[in-house]
């Protein structure tokens, strides 16, 4: 995957996708697999926006049952099963607990068990194979830091976790490129190209070279997430606003739970999670309307205090005084007035702008990461209809990793010949999937890529860096640490990596700290 913006100017594509989050990358892959010529541009890095600021769950959404959105839950649970098949190296099932207390409102004590039972039934779990209900004593054996006073019971269910959705974006994008797509990060759309009322492409600024060029396409998909309205208004300033932007933050702290927890915030009754993640505990999220500039989002003291107070209500002795990391993102919801942000549906809307005088422009509004593949399928179906190119979707059965155990066996066989240990091997396969073989191949061909340059870093680190720059379009240290190697979230590992990178002649742009 090479960054070549000039190549994007040399043909008229069937489809130009604007936005390199999970929806845009999924759309690019689907279209490329159907035989279309595809271009994709992203103004920052792939997976660097809302995708990277999610709770990292592939889930039906237990709380949506309370909103009566059964169709969304059913669709998301179906997609969860598909994604478990597509990316078995990373997406795995995670046990959840919902603790209930004597002090909880009666309605919550009634609804939560019914919701868990219904959720498990919709997911086709064998609800009799494992008991739904846990006693207080059993919960405390497994989760000693949970508040015992007033604990009545806990209700268990399963959902899935994608620990690194940034890599899921890359899985989609790399497969799209293998099937002919041309892509570029740090390429910002500054205007849409029009021929009368027909959108025929976009004007794009290369943010690295400060050059402007045109990409032409027969159809343009706006998958810009929270920026969807802004993009449409480049061509139609009076176009209606369809996006409701809501902000969510997460806190990363030292590990203190063994299970994932679905909890009710005592302040306002909102649902939030405490999740085991990557050797830490991830707490989130908030859900408030966002009126900040999208490129200058902040983690406010009020949001942090909200999550800390809600978590301490259940875990009084949790290590919440020293955050390892905080991150913030903006959801793109279908605009609905008169509802609290957490009550707005996570369903999606696909907009054909032809009626607004923008033929050939399609926008994606709303949606959940879990249903990205299905949303991409619907979008590409619409593109096919507009272009008169009819080909079936194949993304539901084209796995990113066909056989996880066989891949692990092959990588182990190759990596052990250069002295890489089992934790290094398993980490490579988990994060990189099929690309793990290419990383090992690089190292086997160049002994300098086999060396561990710092005890806190994996033996494969230097090989991963070269692979990220040469094959995955990493441009900045931020790209490398947070969206390629996934090593940036641990402060000690991050510091060691930056020391090593300072002595490697790889030409990465300077590391830019966001609010973490």
Coordinates of C-alpha atoms in Angstrom, one line a residue:
X1 CA 0.0 0.0 0.0
X2 CA 1.9 3.0 -1.3
X3 CA 0.9 6.7 -1.0
X4 CA 0.8 8.0 -4.6
X5 CA -1.5 10.9 -4.9
X6 CA -0.5 11.6 -8.5
X7 CA -1.8 8.1 -9.5
X8 CA -5.3 9.2 -8.2
X9 CA -5.4 11.9 -10.9
X10 CA -4.7 9.7 -13.9
X11 CA -8.1 8.0 -14.4
X12 CA -11.8 8.4 -13.8
X13 CA -12.8 6.1 -11.0
X14 CA -16.1 4.3 -10.7
X15 CA -16.2 5.4 -7.0
X16 CA -14.5 8.0 -4.9
X17 CA -14.9 7.4 -1.1
X18 CA -14.3 10.4 1.1
X19 CA -13.4 9.3 4.7
X20 CA -11.1 6.6 5.9
X21 CA -12.9 5.5 9.1
X22 CA -14.5 2.0 9.4
X23 CA -17.4 2.9 7.1
X24 CA -15.3 4.4 4.4
X25 CA -12.8 1.5 4.5
X26 CA -15.6 -1.0 4.5
X27 CA -17.3 0.6 1.5
X28 CA -14.0 0.8 -0.5
X29 CA -13.4 -3.0 0.2
X30 CA -16.9 -4.0 -0.8
X31 CA -16.8 -2.0 -4.0
X32 CA -13.3 -3.2 -5.0
X33 CA -14.3 -6.8 -4.4
X34 CA -17.2 -6.2 -6.8
X35 CA -14.8 -5.2 -9.5
X36 CA -15.2 -1.4 -9.4
X37 CA -12.3 1.0 -9.7
X38 CA -12.1 2.7 -6.3
X39 CA -10.3 5.7 -4.8
X40 CA -10.4 6.7 -1.1
X41 CA -9.0 9.8 0.6
X42 CA -8.8 10.6 4.3
X43 CA -7.9 14.0 5.7
X44 CA -5.9 12.5 8.7
X45 CA -4.9 8.9 9.1
X46 CA -7.0 5.8 8.4
X47 CA -9.1 4.9 11.5
X48 CA -7.8 8.0 13.3
X49 CA -11.2 9.6 14.1
X50 CA -14.4 8.2 15.7
X51 CA -13.3 4.6 15.0
X52 CA -10.3 4.9 17.3
X53 CA -12.3 6.6 20.0
X54 CA -14.9 3.8 20.3
X55 CA -15.5 1.4 23.2
X56 CA -13.9 -1.3 21.0
X57 CA -16.9 -3.6 21.2
X58 CA -18.7 -5.6 18.5
X59 CA -22.0 -5.8 20.1
X60 CA -25.8 -5.8 19.6
X61 CA -26.2 -3.1 22.2
X62 CA -28.1 -4.4 25.3
X63 CA -29.3 -0.9 26.1
X64 CA -31.0 -0.5 22.8
X65 CA -33.5 -3.1 23.9
X66 CA -34.7 -0.6 26.5
X67 CA -35.3 1.9 23.6
X68 CA -37.4 -0.7 21.8
X69 CA -34.9 -0.9 18.9
X70 CA -35.2 -4.7 18.5
X71 CA -34.4 -4.6 14.7
X72 CA -31.1 -2.8 15.3
X73 CA -30.1 -5.2 18.0
X74 CA -31.0 -8.2 15.9
X75 CA -29.1 -6.9 12.9
X76 CA -26.0 -6.0 15.0
X77 CA -26.0 -9.5 16.6
X78 CA -26.1 -11.1 13.1
X79 CA -23.2 -8.9 12.0
X80 CA -21.3 -9.7 15.2
X81 CA -21.4 -13.4 14.2
X82 CA -20.1 -12.5 10.7
X83 CA -17.2 -10.4 12.1
X84 CA -16.2 -13.2 14.5
X85 CA -15.8 -15.3 11.4
X86 CA -14.0 -12.6 9.3
X87 CA -11.4 -11.6 11.9
X88 CA -11.0 -14.5 14.4
X89 CA -7.4 -13.4 15.2
X90 CA -8.7 -10.3 17.0
X91 CA -12.4 -10.3 17.5
X92 CA -13.3 -12.6 20.4
X93 CA -16.2 -13.1 22.8
X94 CA -16.1 -11.3 26.1
X95 CA -18.1 -12.2 29.3
X96 CA -20.2 -9.4 30.7
X97 CA -21.8 -8.9 34.1
X98 CA -24.7 -6.6 35.1
X99 CA -24.6 -6.3 38.9
X100 CA -27.9 -5.3 40.7
X101 CA -28.1 -3.6 44.1
X102 CA -30.8 -3.1 46.6
X103 CA -30.5 0.7 46.1
X104 CA -31.1 0.4 42.3
X105 CA -34.5 1.6 41.1
X106 CA -37.1 -1.1 41.0
X107 CA -37.5 -0.6 37.2
X108 CA -33.8 -1.3 36.6
X109 CA -33.9 -4.4 38.9
X110 CA -36.8 -5.7 36.8
X111 CA -35.7 -4.7 33.3
X112 CA -32.0 -5.7 33.5
X113 CA -32.6 -9.5 34.0
X114 CA -35.4 -9.5 31.4
X115 CA -33.1 -7.6 29.0
X116 CA -30.2 -9.9 29.5
X117 CA -32.4 -13.0 28.9
X118 CA -33.9 -11.5 25.8
X119 CA -30.5 -10.4 24.5
X120 CA -29.1 -13.9 24.9
X121 CA -32.1 -15.3 23.2
X122 CA -31.8 -12.9 20.2
X123 CA -28.1 -13.9 20.0
X124 CA -29.1 -17.6 19.9
X125 CA -27.2 -18.3 23.0
X126 CA -28.2 -21.5 24.8
X127 CA -29.6 -19.7 27.8
X128 CA -29.8 -22.9 29.7
X129 CA -26.1 -23.9 29.1
X130 CA -24.8 -21.2 31.4
X131 CA -26.7 -19.7 34.3
X132 CA -27.8 -16.1 33.7
X133 CA -27.9 -15.2 37.4
X134 CA -24.8 -15.0 39.6
X135 CA -25.0 -14.9 43.4
X136 CA -23.2 -12.1 45.3
X137 CA -20.7 -14.6 46.6
X138 CA -19.8 -15.9 43.2
X139 CA -19.4 -12.4 41.8
X140 CA -17.1 -11.4 44.6
X141 CA -14.9 -14.5 44.1
X142 CA -14.3 -13.4 40.5
X143 CA -14.4 -9.6 41.1
X144 CA -13.1 -8.8 44.5
X145 CA -13.1 -5.0 44.0
X146 CA -16.8 -4.8 43.2
X147 CA -18.8 -3.2 46.1
X148 CA -20.4 -5.9 48.1
X149 CA -22.7 -3.8 50.3
X150 CA -26.3 -4.2 49.0
X151 CA -25.3 -6.5 46.1
X152 CA -28.3 -8.7 45.2
X153 CA -27.2 -10.5 42.1
X154 CA -25.4 -10.3 38.8
X155 CA -26.6 -11.2 35.3
X156 CA -24.3 -12.6 32.7
X157 CA -24.2 -12.5 28.9
X158 CA -21.6 -12.6 26.1
X159 CA -20.6 -9.9 23.6
X160 CA -17.6 -9.5 21.4
X161 CA -14.6 -7.2 21.5
X162 CA -12.4 -5.8 18.7
X163 CA -9.5 -4.6 20.8
X164 CA -8.0 -2.7 17.8
X165 CA -10.6 -1.3 15.5
X166 CA -7.9 0.8 13.9
X167 CA -6.5 -2.4 12.5
X168 CA -10.0 -3.5 11.3
X169 CA -10.0 -0.3 9.2
X170 CA -6.6 -1.4 7.7
X171 CA -7.8 -5.0 7.2
X172 CA -10.5 -3.6 4.9
X173 CA -8.3 -1.1 3.2
X174 CA -5.4 -3.5 2.5
X175 CA -7.9 -5.9 1.0
X176 CA -9.4 -3.1 -1.1
X177 CA -5.9 -2.2 -2.3
X178 CA -5.1 -5.8 -3.2
X179 CA -8.2 -5.7 -5.4
X180 CA -7.1 -2.5 -7.2
X181 CA -8.2 0.4 -5.0
X182 CA -6.0 3.5 -4.7
X183 CA -5.9 5.2 -1.3
X184 CA -4.3 8.1 0.4
X185 CA -4.2 9.5 3.9
X186 CA -3.5 13.2 4.8
X187 CA -5.5 14.1 1.7
X188 CA -8.3 16.7 2.5
X189 CA -11.3 17.3 0.3
X190 CA -11.6 21.1 -0.1
X191 CA -14.4 21.1 -2.7
X192 CA -16.6 18.9 -4.8
X193 CA -16.3 18.9 -8.6
X194 CA -19.5 19.6 -10.4
X195 CA -20.7 19.4 -14.0
X196 CA -24.1 21.0 -13.8
X197 CA -25.9 19.1 -11.1
X198 CA -23.7 16.1 -11.4
X199 CA -20.9 15.5 -8.8
X200 CA -17.9 14.2 -10.8
X201 CA -15.2 14.2 -8.2
X202 CA -13.4 16.3 -5.6
X203 CA -10.7 18.8 -5.2
X204 CA -8.1 17.4 -2.7
X205 CA -5.3 19.0 -0.9
X206 CA -2.2 16.9 -0.1
X207 CA -1.5 18.0 3.5
X208 CA 2.0 16.7 3.4
X209 CA 3.2 18.4 0.2
X210 CA 0.7 21.3 0.3
X211 CA -0.4 20.6 -3.2
X212 CA -3.9 20.6 -4.7
X213 CA -5.2 18.2 -7.3
X214 CA -8.5 16.8 -8.7
X215 CA -9.9 13.2 -8.4
X216 CA -12.6 12.4 -10.8
X217 CA -15.2 9.6 -10.3
X218 CA -18.6 8.6 -11.6
X219 CA -20.0 8.3 -8.1
X220 CA -18.8 9.9 -4.8
X221 CA -19.6 8.5 -1.3
X222 CA -19.4 10.8 1.6
X223 CA -18.3 8.7 4.6
X224 CA -16.8 11.6 6.5
X225 CA -18.6 10.8 9.8
X226 CA -19.0 13.9 11.9
X227 CA -17.9 16.0 8.9
X228 CA -20.7 14.7 6.6
X229 CA -22.7 17.9 6.7
X230 CA -19.6 20.1 6.2
X231 CA -18.7 18.2 3.1
X232 CA -22.1 18.5 1.5
X233 CA -22.2 22.2 2.2
X234 CA -19.0 22.7 0.2
X235 CA -21.3 22.4 -2.8
X236 CA -24.7 23.3 -1.3
X237 CA -24.3 25.7 1.6
X238 CA -28.0 25.6 2.3
X239 CA -28.3 21.8 2.3
X240 CA -30.1 20.5 5.4
X241 CA -28.1 19.3 8.3
X242 CA -28.6 15.6 8.9
X243 CA -25.9 14.9 11.6
X244 CA -26.2 15.2 15.3
X245 CA -22.8 15.3 16.8
X246 CA -22.3 13.8 20.3
X247 CA -19.1 13.6 22.2
X248 CA -17.8 10.6 24.2
X249 CA -14.7 10.1 26.3
X250 CA -13.0 7.1 27.7
X251 CA -10.5 6.6 30.5
X252 CA -7.7 4.0 30.5
X253 CA -6.5 3.0 34.0
X254 CA -4.6 0.0 35.5
X255 CA -6.5 -3.2 35.3
X256 CA -9.0 -3.9 38.1
X257 CA -11.7 -6.1 36.5
X258 CA -11.6 -9.6 35.1
X259 CA -15.0 -9.4 33.4
X260 CA -16.6 -6.6 31.4
X261 CA -19.3 -4.7 33.3
X262 CA -22.5 -3.1 32.0
X263 CA -23.3 -0.5 34.6
X264 CA -26.0 2.1 35.3
X265 CA -24.6 5.5 36.2
X266 CA -26.2 6.7 39.5
X267 CA -26.1 10.3 38.4
X268 CA -28.6 10.0 35.5
X269 CA -29.3 6.3 34.8
X270 CA -27.1 6.2 31.6
X271 CA -25.4 2.9 30.7
X272 CA -21.6 2.8 30.7
X273 CA -19.0 0.1 30.5
X274 CA -15.9 -1.0 32.4
X275 CA -14.0 -3.3 30.1
X276 CA -10.8 -5.4 30.4
X277 CA -8.7 -4.2 27.4
X278 CA -5.1 -4.8 26.4
X279 CA -3.9 -5.5 30.0
X280 CA -5.7 -2.4 31.3
X281 CA -9.3 -1.3 32.2
X282 CA -11.2 0.9 29.8
X283 CA -14.0 3.0 31.2
X284 CA -16.6 4.8 29.0
X285 CA -18.4 6.4 27.6
X286 CA -20.1 9.7 28.0
X287 CA -22.7 11.0 25.6
X288 CA -23.2 14.8 25.3
X289 CA -24.0 17.1 22.5
X290 CA -20.8 18.4 20.9
X291 CA -20.5 22.1 20.0
X292 CA -16.6 22.2 20.0
X293 CA -14.5 22.5 16.8
X294 CA -14.1 18.9 15.6
X295 CA -10.3 19.2 15.2
X296 CA -9.9 20.6 18.7
X297 CA -11.9 18.3 20.9
X298 CA -11.1 18.3 24.7
X299 CA -11.6 15.9 27.5
X300 CA -13.4 18.1 30.0
X301 CA -13.1 17.9 33.8
X302 CA -16.9 17.4 34.0
X303 CA -16.8 14.4 31.7
X304 CA -13.9 12.8 33.7
X305 CA -15.6 13.5 37.0
X306 CA -18.8 11.9 35.7
X307 CA -17.1 8.7 34.8
X308 CA -14.9 8.6 37.9
X309 CA -17.9 9.1 40.2
X310 CA -20.0 6.5 38.4
X311 CA -17.2 4.0 38.5
X312 CA -16.4 4.6 42.2
X313 CA -20.0 3.9 43.0
X314 CA -19.4 0.3 42.0
X315 CA -15.7 0.0 42.6
X316 CA -14.7 2.2 45.6
X317 CA -11.1 1.0 45.6
X318 CA -10.4 1.0 41.8
X319 CA -7.2 2.7 40.8
X320 CA -8.8 5.8 39.3
X321 CA -6.4 8.5 40.6
X322 CA -3.8 8.1 37.8
X323 CA -5.1 7.9 34.2
X324 CA -2.8 6.2 31.8
X325 CA -4.7 7.7 28.9
X326 CA -7.8 9.6 28.0
X327 CA -9.4 9.9 24.6
X328 CA -12.3 11.7 23.0
X329 CA -14.3 11.2 19.9
X330 CA -17.5 12.4 18.2
X331 CA -20.3 10.2 17.1
X332 CA -22.2 11.0 13.9
X333 CA -25.9 10.3 14.7
X334 CA -28.9 10.8 12.6
X335 CA -30.3 14.2 13.6
X336 CA -33.2 14.0 15.9
X337 CA -34.4 16.9 18.0
X338 CA -36.0 16.8 21.4
X339 CA -34.2 13.7 22.7
X340 CA -31.3 13.2 25.0
X341 CA -28.1 12.1 23.1
X342 CA -28.2 8.6 24.7
X343 CA -31.8 8.1 23.6
X344 CA -31.1 8.8 19.9
X345 CA -31.1 5.6 17.8
X346 CA -27.8 4.3 16.4
X347 CA -29.5 3.3 13.2
X348 CA -28.0 4.7 10.0
X349 CA -29.3 6.8 7.1
X350 CA -28.0 6.6 3.5
X351 CA -28.8 9.8 1.6
X352 CA -28.9 10.1 -2.2
X353 CA -28.4 13.8 -2.8
X354 CA -29.8 13.8 -6.3
X355 CA -33.0 15.6 -5.2
X356 CA -30.8 18.4 -3.8
X357 CA -29.1 19.0 -7.1
X358 CA -26.1 16.8 -6.3
X359 CA -26.5 13.7 -8.5
X360 CA -23.9 11.1 -8.0
X361 CA -23.3 12.0 -4.3
X362 CA -24.3 9.6 -1.5
X363 CA -23.8 10.3 2.2
X364 CA -23.7 7.9 5.1
X365 CA -25.1 9.2 8.4
X366 CA -25.1 7.4 11.8
X367 CA -24.6 3.7 12.3
X368 CA -22.6 1.5 14.6
X369 CA -19.1 0.1 14.1
X370 CA -20.6 -3.4 14.5
X371 CA -22.8 -3.0 11.5
X372 CA -20.2 -1.3 9.3
X373 CA -20.1 -4.3 6.8
X374 CA -23.9 -4.3 6.3
X375 CA -23.9 -0.5 5.9
X376 CA -21.2 -0.7 3.3
X377 CA -23.1 -3.4 1.5
X378 CA -26.2 -1.1 1.3
X379 CA -24.2 1.8 0.1
X380 CA -22.4 -0.2 -2.6
X381 CA -25.7 -1.7 -3.7
X382 CA -26.9 1.9 -4.3
X383 CA -23.7 2.8 -6.2
X384 CA -24.2 -0.3 -8.4
X385 CA -27.7 0.8 -9.2
X386 CA -26.5 4.3 -10.1
X387 CA -23.7 3.0 -12.3
X388 CA -25.5 0.1 -13.8
X389 CA -22.8 -2.3 -12.5
X390 CA -24.5 -5.2 -10.9
X391 CA -22.4 -7.6 -8.9
X392 CA -23.2 -9.4 -5.6
X393 CA -21.7 -8.5 -2.2
X394 CA -19.1 -11.1 -1.0
X395 CA -17.8 -9.5 2.2
X396 CA -19.9 -11.6 4.4
X397 CA -17.9 -14.7 3.6
X398 CA -14.5 -13.3 2.5
X399 CA -12.5 -13.6 5.8
X400 CA -9.5 -11.4 6.6
X401 CA -8.0 -14.5 8.2
X402 CA -9.2 -17.8 6.8
X403 CA -7.8 -20.1 9.5
X404 CA -6.4 -18.5 12.6
X405 CA -4.7 -21.6 14.0
X406 CA -3.1 -22.5 10.7
X407 CA -1.8 -18.9 10.3
X408 CA -0.4 -19.0 13.8
X409 CA 1.3 -22.3 13.0
X410 CA 2.9 -20.9 9.9
X411 CA 4.1 -17.8 11.5
X412 CA 5.5 -19.7 14.5
X413 CA 7.4 -22.0 12.2
X414 CA 9.0 -19.1 10.4
X415 CA 9.6 -16.8 13.4
X416 CA 11.2 -19.4 15.7
X417 CA 14.0 -19.7 13.2
X418 CA 15.1 -16.1 14.1
X419 CA 14.6 -16.5 17.8
X420 CA 11.3 -14.7 18.3
X421 CA 9.4 -16.0 21.3
X422 CA 5.8 -17.1 21.6
X423 CA 4.3 -13.8 23.0
X424 CA 5.9 -11.9 20.1
X425 CA 4.5 -14.4 17.6
X426 CA 0.9 -14.4 19.1
X427 CA 0.9 -10.6 19.2
X428 CA 1.9 -10.4 15.6
X429 CA -0.9 -12.7 14.4
X430 CA -3.4 -11.0 16.6
X431 CA -2.6 -7.5 15.4
X432 CA -1.6 -8.0 11.8
X433 CA -3.4 -11.1 10.7
X434 CA -2.2 -12.2 7.3
X435 CA 0.3 -9.4 7.2
X436 CA 2.2 -11.0 10.1
X437 CA 3.8 -13.4 7.6
X438 CA 5.2 -10.4 5.6
X439 CA 6.7 -8.9 8.8
X440 CA 8.5 -12.1 9.6
X441 CA 9.7 -12.5 6.1
X442 CA 11.3 -9.0 6.2
X443 CA 13.1 -9.9 9.4
X444 CA 14.3 -13.3 8.1
X445 CA 15.8 -11.4 5.1
X446 CA 17.5 -8.7 7.2
X447 CA 19.2 -9.6 10.4
X448 CA 19.1 -6.0 11.6
X449 CA 15.3 -6.3 11.9
X450 CA 15.5 -9.2 14.3
X451 CA 17.1 -7.3 17.2
X452 CA 15.3 -6.2 20.4
X453 CA 16.5 -2.6 20.9
X454 CA 14.8 -2.1 24.2
X455 CA 13.6 -4.7 26.8
X456 CA 10.1 -3.0 26.9
X457 CA 9.6 -3.6 23.2
X458 CA 8.8 -6.8 21.3
X459 CA 11.6 -8.4 19.3
X460 CA 9.6 -7.7 16.2
X461 CA 9.4 -3.9 16.7
X462 CA 11.9 -2.7 14.1
X463 CA 10.5 -5.1 11.5
X464 CA 7.0 -3.7 12.3
X465 CA 8.2 -0.2 11.9
X466 CA 9.6 -0.8 8.5
X467 CA 6.5 -2.7 7.4
X468 CA 4.2 0.1 8.7
X469 CA 6.1 2.7 6.7
X470 CA 6.6 0.8 3.5
X471 CA 3.4 -1.3 3.3
X472 CA 0.8 0.4 5.5
X473 CA 1.3 4.1 4.8
X474 CA 2.3 5.2 8.3
X475 CA 3.4 8.9 8.0
X476 CA 3.7 10.1 11.6
X477 CA 4.9 8.5 14.8
X478 CA 1.3 8.8 15.9
X479 CA 0.2 6.6 13.0
X480 CA 2.8 4.1 13.9
X481 CA 2.2 3.9 17.6
X482 CA -1.6 4.1 17.8
X483 CA -2.8 2.7 14.5
X484 CA -0.2 0.3 13.2
X485 CA 1.8 -1.4 16.0
X486 CA -0.8 -0.5 18.7
X487 CA 1.9 0.0 21.3
X488 CA 1.2 3.6 22.1
X489 CA -1.4 3.1 24.8
X490 CA 1.2 1.9 27.4
X491 CA 3.2 4.9 28.6
X492 CA 6.3 3.0 29.4
X493 CA 6.3 1.1 26.1
X494 CA 5.5 4.3 24.2
X495 CA 8.5 6.1 25.8
X496 CA 10.8 3.2 24.9
X497 CA 9.5 3.2 21.3
X498 CA 10.1 6.9 20.9
X499 CA 13.7 6.5 22.1
X500 CA 14.3 3.8 19.6
X501 CA 12.5 5.6 16.7
X502 CA 14.8 8.6 17.2
X503 CA 17.7 6.5 16.0
X504 CA 16.0 4.9 13.0
X505 CA 16.4 6.6 9.6
X506 CA 12.7 6.1 8.6
X507 CA 11.6 9.6 7.9
X508 CA 8.4 9.7 10.1
X509 CA 6.8 13.0 10.8
X510 CA 7.1 14.3 14.3
X511 CA 4.9 12.8 17.0
X512 CA 2.0 15.1 17.8
X513 CA 0.4 14.5 21.2
X514 CA -3.3 14.8 21.3
X515 CA -5.2 15.1 24.6
X516 CA -4.5 11.7 26.1

